[in-house]
Coordinates of C-alpha atoms in Angstrom, one line a residue:
M30 CA -13.4 29.6 12.3
V31 CA -13.4 26.0 13.8
L32 CA -16.9 25.5 12.5
A33 CA -15.9 26.7 9.0
L34 CA -13.0 24.3 8.9
A35 CA -15.2 21.4 10.1
A36 CA -17.7 22.2 7.4
L37 CA -15.0 22.5 4.8
A38 CA -13.5 19.1 5.9
I39 CA -16.9 17.4 5.5
L40 CA -17.3 19.0 2.0
F41 CA -13.8 17.9 0.9
V42 CA -14.3 14.4 2.1
A43 CA -17.7 14.1 0.4
L44 CA -16.2 15.4 -2.9
A45 CA -13.3 12.9 -2.6
L46 CA -15.7 10.0 -2.3
L47 CA -17.9 11.3 -5.1
R48 CA -15.2 12.2 -7.6
P49 CA -14.8 9.6 -10.4
V50 CA -12.0 7.1 -10.4
D51 CA -8.8 8.5 -12.0
H52 CA -6.3 6.1 -13.6
D53 CA -3.4 8.0 -12.0
E54 CA -4.5 6.6 -8.6
S55 CA -3.4 3.0 -9.4
Q56 CA 0.3 3.4 -8.8
Y57 CA -0.1 5.4 -5.6
V58 CA -2.6 3.0 -4.0
A59 CA -0.5 0.0 -5.1
A60 CA 2.8 1.5 -3.8
T61 CA 1.2 2.3 -0.4
L62 CA -0.2 -1.3 -0.1
L63 CA 3.1 -2.9 -1.1
T64 CA 5.1 -0.7 1.3
A65 CA 2.6 -1.5 4.1
H66 CA 3.4 -5.2 3.5
G67 CA 7.1 -4.9 3.7
F68 CA 8.2 -4.2 0.1
I69 CA 10.7 -1.4 -0.4
P70 CA 10.2 1.1 -3.2
Y71 CA 12.7 0.9 -6.1
R72 CA 14.4 -2.2 -4.7
D73 CA 11.3 -4.5 -4.7
F74 CA 9.0 -2.6 -7.1
A75 CA 9.1 0.4 -9.4
Y76 CA 7.8 3.7 -8.0
L77 CA 7.7 6.6 -10.4
Q78 CA 8.0 9.4 -7.8
T79 CA 10.1 10.3 -4.8
P80 CA 9.4 7.9 -2.0
L81 CA 8.0 9.6 1.1
Q82 CA 4.3 9.2 0.5
P83 CA 4.1 5.3 0.5
Y84 CA 5.9 5.3 3.8
L85 CA 3.8 8.0 5.5
F86 CA 0.6 6.4 4.3
A87 CA 1.5 2.7 4.9
P88 CA 0.1 2.8 8.5
L89 CA -3.2 3.9 7.0
A90 CA -3.2 1.0 4.6
L91 CA -2.5 -1.4 7.4
L92 CA -5.4 -0.1 9.5
A93 CA -7.8 0.4 6.6
G94 CA -7.3 -3.0 4.8
A95 CA -9.8 -3.3 2.0
W96 CA -10.8 0.3 2.5
T97 CA -7.3 1.7 1.7
W98 CA -8.2 3.4 -1.5
P99 CA -11.1 5.6 -0.1
V100 CA -9.1 6.2 3.1
L101 CA -6.2 7.6 1.0
R102 CA -8.6 9.9 -0.7
I103 CA -9.9 11.1 2.6
A104 CA -6.4 11.6 3.9
N105 CA -5.6 13.8 0.9
A106 CA -8.9 15.7 1.4
L107 CA -7.8 16.5 5.0
L108 CA -4.3 17.5 3.8
G109 CA -6.1 19.9 1.4
L110 CA -7.8 21.4 4.4
A111 CA -4.5 21.8 6.2
T112 CA -3.1 23.6 3.1
I113 CA -5.9 26.1 3.1
A114 CA -5.6 26.7 6.8
A115 CA -1.9 27.4 6.4
V116 CA -2.5 29.8 3.5
H117 CA -5.0 31.6 5.9
R118 CA -2.5 31.6 8.8
A119 CA 0.7 32.7 7.0
P120 CA -0.4 36.2 5.9
R121 CA -1.7 37.0 9.4
I122 CA 1.9 36.6 10.5
G123 CA 2.9 39.0 7.7
G124 CA 0.5 41.7 9.1
A125 CA -2.6 41.0 7.0
G126 CA -6.0 41.3 8.6
P127 CA -8.5 38.4 9.1
R128 CA -10.9 39.6 6.4
A129 CA -8.2 39.7 3.6
A130 CA -6.8 36.3 4.8
T131 CA -10.2 34.7 4.8
I132 CA -11.2 36.0 1.3
A133 CA -7.9 34.9 -0.2
A134 CA -8.0 31.4 1.4
A135 CA -11.6 31.0 0.2
L136 CA -10.6 31.9 -3.3
F137 CA -7.7 29.4 -3.1
A138 CA -10.2 26.7 -2.1
T139 CA -12.1 27.2 -5.3
C140 CA -9.2 26.6 -7.6
D141 CA -9.7 23.5 -9.8
I142 CA -6.0 22.8 -9.5
L143 CA -6.4 22.3 -5.7
L144 CA -9.8 20.6 -5.8
F145 CA -8.6 17.9 -8.3
S146 CA -5.3 17.4 -6.4
I147 CA -7.0 16.8 -3.1
G148 CA -9.9 14.7 -4.4
T149 CA -8.0 11.7 -5.6
A150 CA -5.4 9.2 -4.1
R151 CA -2.5 10.9 -6.0
N152 CA 0.7 12.4 -4.5
D153 CA -0.2 16.0 -4.9
A154 CA -1.9 16.9 -1.5
L155 CA 0.9 15.8 0.8
P156 CA 3.7 17.9 -0.6
A157 CA 1.4 20.9 -1.1
A158 CA 0.4 20.7 2.6
C159 CA 4.1 20.5 3.6
L160 CA 5.0 23.6 1.6
A161 CA 2.0 25.5 2.8
L162 CA 2.7 24.6 6.5
A163 CA 6.2 26.0 6.1
L164 CA 4.9 29.4 4.9
P165 CA 4.1 30.9 8.4
A166 CA 7.7 30.2 9.5
I167 CA 9.0 31.4 6.2
L168 CA 7.2 34.8 6.7
R169 CA 8.6 35.1 10.2
T170 CA 12.1 34.5 8.7
A171 CA 11.4 37.1 6.0
R172 CA 10.4 39.6 8.7
E173 CA 13.6 38.8 10.6
Q174 CA 11.6 37.2 13.5
A175 CA 12.7 33.6 13.0
S176 CA 14.0 31.3 15.6
R177 CA 16.0 28.1 15.4
R178 CA 12.8 26.1 15.7
D179 CA 11.4 27.9 12.7
A180 CA 14.5 27.1 10.7
L181 CA 14.3 23.4 11.6
R182 CA 10.6 23.3 10.8
I183 CA 11.0 25.0 7.4
G184 CA 13.9 22.6 6.5
A185 CA 11.9 19.5 7.5
L186 CA 8.7 20.5 5.7
L187 CA 10.4 21.6 2.5
A188 CA 12.5 18.5 2.4
A189 CA 9.4 16.4 3.1
A190 CA 7.6 18.1 0.2
A191 CA 10.5 17.3 -2.1
A192 CA 10.7 13.7 -0.8
A193 CA 7.0 13.3 -1.7
K194 CA 7.1 14.9 -5.2
I195 CA 10.2 15.9 -7.1
S196 CA 8.7 19.1 -8.5
Y197 CA 8.7 20.6 -4.9
A198 CA 12.5 20.3 -4.9
L199 CA 12.7 23.6 -6.9
P200 CA 10.8 25.7 -4.3
A201 CA 12.9 24.0 -1.5
L202 CA 16.1 24.9 -3.4
A203 CA 14.9 28.5 -4.0
Y204 CA 14.3 28.9 -0.3
G205 CA 17.7 27.4 0.6
L206 CA 19.6 29.7 -1.7
W207 CA 17.6 32.7 -0.3
T208 CA 18.7 31.9 3.2
L209 CA 22.4 31.9 2.2
F210 CA 22.4 35.7 1.7
R211 CA 21.7 36.5 5.4
A212 CA 23.1 34.7 8.4
N213 CA 20.0 35.6 10.5
R214 CA 17.9 33.4 8.2
R215 CA 19.7 30.4 9.8
P216 CA 20.6 28.4 6.7
W217 CA 22.5 25.7 8.7
W218 CA 19.6 25.1 11.0
T219 CA 17.4 24.9 7.9
L220 CA 19.7 22.3 6.4
L221 CA 19.7 20.4 9.7
G222 CA 15.9 20.2 9.6
A223 CA 16.1 18.8 6.1
L224 CA 18.5 16.1 6.9
P225 CA 16.1 13.3 8.1
F226 CA 14.0 13.3 4.9
A227 CA 17.1 13.7 2.8
A228 CA 18.6 10.7 4.6
I229 CA 15.5 8.6 3.9
T230 CA 15.6 9.4 0.3
G231 CA 19.3 8.9 0.0
A232 CA 19.1 5.5 1.7
L233 CA 16.5 4.3 -0.8
F234 CA 18.6 5.6 -3.6
L235 CA 21.6 3.7 -2.4
Q236 CA 19.6 0.4 -2.3
A237 CA 18.6 0.6 -6.0
P238 CA 20.2 3.7 -7.7
E239 CA 19.3 2.7 -11.2
A240 CA 15.7 2.1 -10.3
F241 CA 15.5 5.3 -8.3
L242 CA 16.9 7.4 -11.1
F243 CA 14.6 5.9 -13.7
G244 CA 11.5 6.3 -11.5
V245 CA 12.2 9.8 -10.4
L246 CA 13.9 11.3 -13.4
G247 CA 14.1 9.0 -16.4
F248 CA 10.5 7.9 -16.7
P249 CA 8.9 11.4 -16.2
G250 CA 11.4 12.8 -18.8
Q251 CA 11.1 10.2 -21.5
A252 CA 7.6 8.6 -21.2
P253 CA 5.4 11.6 -22.3
T254 CA 7.5 12.1 -25.4
E255 CA 7.0 8.5 -26.4
W256 CA 3.3 8.4 -25.5
Y257 CA 2.5 11.6 -27.4
Q258 CA 4.7 11.0 -30.5
A259 CA 1.5 10.5 -32.5
H260 CA 0.3 13.9 -31.3
P261 CA 3.4 16.1 -31.3
W262 CA 1.4 19.3 -30.9
K263 CA 0.6 18.3 -27.3
L264 CA 4.3 18.6 -26.6
S265 CA 4.7 22.1 -28.2
S266 CA 5.3 25.3 -26.5
A267 CA 2.0 26.7 -27.8
A268 CA 0.1 23.8 -26.2
K269 CA 1.9 24.3 -23.0
L270 CA 1.0 28.0 -22.9
I271 CA -2.6 27.3 -23.7
D272 CA -2.9 24.6 -21.1
T273 CA -1.2 26.6 -18.4
L274 CA -3.5 29.6 -18.9
K275 CA -6.5 27.4 -19.0
F276 CA -5.7 25.6 -15.8
L277 CA -4.9 28.9 -14.0
A278 CA -8.1 30.5 -15.3
L279 CA -10.1 27.6 -13.8
G280 CA -10.1 29.4 -10.5
P281 CA -8.8 32.7 -9.3
A282 CA -5.1 31.8 -9.7
L283 CA -4.7 33.7 -12.9
L284 CA -6.5 36.7 -11.3
A285 CA -4.1 36.5 -8.3
I286 CA -1.1 36.7 -10.7
V287 CA -2.5 39.8 -12.3
A288 CA -3.5 41.4 -8.9
T289 CA 0.0 40.9 -7.3
T290 CA 2.1 41.9 -10.3
G291 CA 4.3 44.9 -9.4
R292 CA 3.1 45.3 -5.8
R293 CA 5.3 44.1 -3.1
H294 CA 7.2 45.0 0.1
R295 CA 10.9 44.2 0.1
W296 CA 10.4 41.1 2.3
H297 CA 7.9 39.7 -0.2
L298 CA 10.8 38.6 -2.3
I299 CA 10.8 35.1 -0.9
L300 CA 7.2 34.7 -1.8
D301 CA 8.0 35.8 -5.4
L302 CA 10.9 33.3 -5.5
L303 CA 8.6 30.4 -4.3
I304 CA 6.0 31.4 -6.9
L305 CA 8.5 31.5 -9.7
A306 CA 10.1 28.2 -8.6
G307 CA 6.7 26.5 -8.5
L308 CA 5.9 27.8 -12.0
I309 CA 9.2 26.6 -13.4
A310 CA 8.6 23.2 -11.8
A311 CA 5.1 23.1 -13.4
L312 CA 6.4 24.0 -16.9
A313 CA 9.4 21.7 -16.9
P314 CA 7.6 18.5 -17.8
V315 CA 5.6 18.0 -21.0
P316 CA 2.8 18.2 -21.4
T317 CA 1.5 20.4 -18.5
W318 CA -1.4 19.1 -16.4
R319 CA -3.3 21.1 -13.8
Q320 CA -1.9 19.4 -10.7
Y321 CA 1.6 20.4 -11.8
L322 CA 0.7 24.0 -11.0
L323 CA -0.1 23.4 -7.4
P324 CA 3.4 24.1 -6.0
M325 CA 3.1 27.8 -6.9
L326 CA -0.4 28.4 -5.5
P327 CA 0.1 28.5 -1.7
A328 CA 2.7 31.3 -1.9
L329 CA 0.7 33.0 -4.6
F330 CA -2.5 33.3 -2.4
V331 CA -0.4 34.4 0.6
R332 CA 1.0 37.1 -1.6
L333 CA -2.5 38.0 -2.8
T334 CA -3.6 38.4 0.8
L335 CA -0.8 40.8 1.6
V336 CA -1.5 42.9 -1.5
W337 CA -5.2 43.1 -0.9
H338 CA -4.6 44.0 2.8
A339 CA -2.5 47.0 1.7
H340 CA -4.6 47.8 -1.4
P341 CA -8.2 46.5 -1.1
P342 CA -9.6 45.3 -4.4
G343 CA -12.1 47.5 -6.2
K344 CA -15.6 46.5 -7.4
A345 CA -14.4 45.2 -10.8
M346 CA -11.7 43.0 -9.1
R347 CA -14.3 41.6 -6.7
I348 CA -16.7 40.8 -9.5
A349 CA -13.8 39.1 -11.5
A350 CA -12.9 37.1 -8.4
V351 CA -16.4 35.7 -8.1
V352 CA -16.5 34.8 -11.8
F353 CA -13.1 33.0 -11.7
A354 CA -14.1 31.2 -8.4
C355 CA -17.2 29.9 -10.2
A356 CA -15.1 28.8 -13.1
G357 CA -12.9 26.9 -10.7
L358 CA -15.8 25.1 -9.1
A359 CA -17.3 24.1 -12.4
P360 CA -15.1 21.1 -13.2
T361 CA -15.7 19.6 -9.8
V362 CA -19.4 20.1 -10.0
E363 CA -19.5 18.5 -13.4
A364 CA -17.4 15.6 -12.1
V365 CA -19.6 14.7 -9.2
A366 CA -22.9 15.5 -10.9
N367 CA -23.0 12.4 -13.0
G368 CA -24.6 10.4 -10.2
G369 CA -23.5 7.4 -8.2
I370 CA -20.7 7.0 -5.6
P371 CA -17.6 5.9 -7.5
M372 CA -15.8 4.9 -4.4
R373 CA -18.6 2.6 -3.4
D374 CA -18.7 1.0 -6.8
A375 CA -14.9 0.6 -6.7
L376 CA -15.1 -1.2 -3.4
R377 CA -17.8 -3.5 -4.8
T378 CA -15.6 -4.3 -7.7
A379 CA -12.6 -5.0 -5.4
T380 CA -14.8 -7.3 -3.3
A381 CA -15.8 -9.2 -6.5
V382 CA -12.2 -9.5 -7.5
R383 CA -11.2 -10.9 -4.1
E384 CA -14.1 -13.4 -4.1
T385 CA -13.1 -14.5 -7.6
L386 CA -9.6 -15.1 -6.5
D387 CA -10.7 -17.0 -3.4
R388 CA -13.0 -19.2 -5.4
A389 CA -10.1 -20.0 -7.7
H390 CA -7.8 -20.7 -4.7
V391 CA -5.3 -18.1 -6.0
T392 CA -2.5 -17.5 -3.5
G393 CA 0.2 -15.9 -5.6
P394 CA 0.6 -12.4 -7.0
V395 CA -1.9 -11.2 -9.7
A396 CA -0.8 -9.3 -12.8
T397 CA -3.2 -6.5 -13.5
L398 CA -3.0 -2.9 -14.7
S399 CA -5.5 -2.0 -12.0
P400 CA -3.6 -3.0 -8.8
Q401 CA -5.8 -0.7 -6.7
F402 CA -8.5 -3.3 -6.9
L403 CA -6.4 -6.0 -5.2
P404 CA -5.4 -6.6 -1.6
G405 CA -1.8 -5.7 -1.0
T406 CA -0.5 -9.3 -0.8
A407 CA -2.0 -10.1 -4.2
I408 CA -0.3 -7.3 -6.2
D409 CA 2.3 -8.4 -8.6
P410 CA 5.2 -5.9 -7.9
R411 CA 6.0 -5.8 -11.6
F412 CA 2.7 -4.1 -12.2
A413 CA 2.8 -1.7 -9.3
P414 CA 2.9 1.4 -11.6
G415 CA -0.4 0.4 -13.1
P416 CA -0.7 1.2 -16.8
F417 CA 1.9 3.9 -16.8
Y418 CA 5.0 1.9 -17.7
F419 CA 3.2 -1.0 -19.3
R420 CA 2.1 1.2 -22.2
S421 CA 5.7 2.0 -23.0
T422 CA 7.4 0.4 -25.9
A423 CA 11.1 1.3 -26.0
L424 CA 12.1 3.0 -22.8
L425 CA 14.0 0.0 -21.4
D426 CA 15.3 -3.3 -22.9
A427 CA 14.3 -6.7 -21.5
R428 CA 17.3 -6.9 -19.2
Q429 CA 16.7 -3.5 -17.7
E430 CA 13.0 -4.3 -17.2
R431 CA 13.8 -7.5 -15.3
Q432 CA 16.3 -5.5 -13.1
L433 CA 13.8 -2.7 -12.4
H434 CA 10.8 -5.0 -11.8
L435 CA 8.8 -3.8 -14.8
V436 CA 6.9 -5.2 -17.7
S437 CA 6.1 -3.2 -20.8
H438 CA 3.4 -3.9 -23.4
A439 CA 6.0 -4.9 -26.0
R440 CA 7.7 -7.4 -23.7
D441 CA 4.4 -8.7 -22.4
R442 CA 3.3 -9.6 -25.9
S443 CA 6.6 -11.2 -26.7
S444 CA 6.6 -13.3 -23.5
R445 CA 3.0 -14.4 -23.9
R446 CA 3.7 -15.6 -27.5
S447 CA 6.8 -17.4 -26.3
A448 CA 5.0 -19.1 -23.4
R449 CA 2.1 -20.2 -25.7
D450 CA 4.5 -21.3 -28.4
P451 CA 7.9 -22.6 -27.0
D452 CA 9.1 -23.5 -30.6
R453 CA 8.5 -19.9 -31.8
R454 CA 12.2 -19.0 -31.9
R455 CA 13.1 -22.0 -33.9
R456 CA 10.3 -21.5 -36.4
R457 CA 11.3 -17.8 -36.8
V458 CA 14.8 -18.9 -37.8
E459 CA 13.3 -21.4 -40.3
Q460 CA 11.0 -18.7 -41.5
R461 CA 13.9 -16.4 -42.3
R462 CA 15.4 -19.3 -44.4
R463 CA 12.0 -19.9 -46.1
P464 CA 10.4 -16.5 -46.5
D465 CA 7.4 -17.9 -48.3
R466 CA 6.2 -19.8 -45.1
R467 CA 3.9 -17.9 -42.8
V468 CA 3.8 -18.6 -39.1
A469 CA 0.4 -18.4 -37.3
R470 CA 0.3 -16.4 -34.2
R471 CA -1.9 -17.0 -31.2
L472 CA -2.9 -14.4 -28.7
C473 CA -3.3 -15.0 -25.1
H474 CA -6.6 -13.4 -24.0
P475 CA -7.1 -12.7 -20.3
P476 CA -10.1 -14.3 -18.5
R477 CA -12.9 -12.0 -17.6
I478 CA -14.2 -11.7 -14.1
P479 CA -17.7 -10.8 -12.9
S480 CA -18.1 -7.2 -11.7
A481 CA -20.2 -6.2 -8.7
T482 CA -23.1 -5.4 -11.0
G483 CA -23.1 -8.8 -12.7
T484 CA -21.7 -7.6 -16.0
R485 CA -18.5 -8.9 -17.5
H486 CA -15.5 -6.7 -16.5
P487 CA -12.0 -7.3 -17.7
L488 CA -10.3 -5.1 -15.1
H489 CA -7.4 -4.5 -17.5
A490 CA -6.9 -8.3 -17.1
V491 CA -6.4 -10.6 -14.2
R492 CA -4.2 -13.1 -16.0
R493 CA -3.4 -16.6 -14.8
T494 CA -1.1 -17.7 -17.7
P495 CA 2.3 -19.3 -17.7
C496 CA 3.9 -16.3 -19.4
F497 CA 3.1 -14.2 -16.4
A498 CA 3.2 -16.7 -13.6
A499 CA 0.7 -14.3 -12.2
T500 CA -1.0 -16.6 -9.8
S501 CA -0.5 -20.0 -8.3
P502 CA -3.4 -22.3 -7.5
A503 CA -3.5 -23.7 -4.0

């Protein structure tokens, strides 16, 4: 078993380094770097998730320095390994044999939902690991074998999951409500275990409540509607259903749902509640993406193990499991089969950026939509979310953006024009008085920097213009 886990760890780390760069990674790498250098989420920069991950990963950023991005990917790969190990361990406590547990854990490891989530520097792997690590103690509680230590552990892990990603709050809430129906489930000890992470989240909320609410609830609820307004079908229920089925079918997750339907012991109820809560959390945002479905998978594959232990799968089910497992591996194989080592190329680009900034004697913050390429001290906190808020047009007004440390595309264009043309406001008034007079507009184009390969690379723009005050020459 140890050798199998070691081999799987090597494989996951290799896949993490070979997987192409994902634009979602920018905000998570930037948030970790800024937190490592003393910035506080929400108060000093916008963070569009619950706040635990930047704090837990900040020590890694301090140790890794320029290697922070690949180190965060490796950390997520190892968290994926912990998730699979917990999914293997939990059903053994529920009475399943080693064969069924190993098969179900192996099938779980082939799900594209999991492989994508643990292969990038996003915030999916940490909460999934916390939820999965709570499952062994949850099964002991369901079998009325729980101790106070189990209750404390469950409370801490589920609260940590919710503090790392808001969608895990629903499974945590479902478990909390379930404990209230029986005193021997130790609800108050569970609550006590959750208090430290709830206190951390609450303290950050109190420091900047408006920024916290916008980052955790407001932006995820409003931004997709604005972004996809030109493609309304993507926000429809039909698109959600198709996407959900597609993502579940890329791996044995859909098969596991079919195999476990209608077969359960009475103490399996908590697993069903966790699966349902995870599914609701995945379907709540629009549109639905594959990583959103991860909260339901650990409990689902623990449930599958217990069912297959009691009712071993037939030949047709075993063949279907292999087919779905291959389907789950296909997107990862395709992603890494394009050649090259994306993380190596990203580090070379980051080195070229740092050298360019050093040659220009830049000492101030740099405004860029790719903050993951910058050292932590060079990141402009207003651009910590990468491209995600910047592409918005009407979510916040100018005053709110200044208060929440954000810059949108609309405000950026306005500020650049004003900086390049201080008399623009006066001439606009005159233009209203004389409609036949046209005012020429000048655009502020960002300078290009050389990439590691010698080609011209915009990097979503490293700007050194007065409208941004992005850098300050020494």
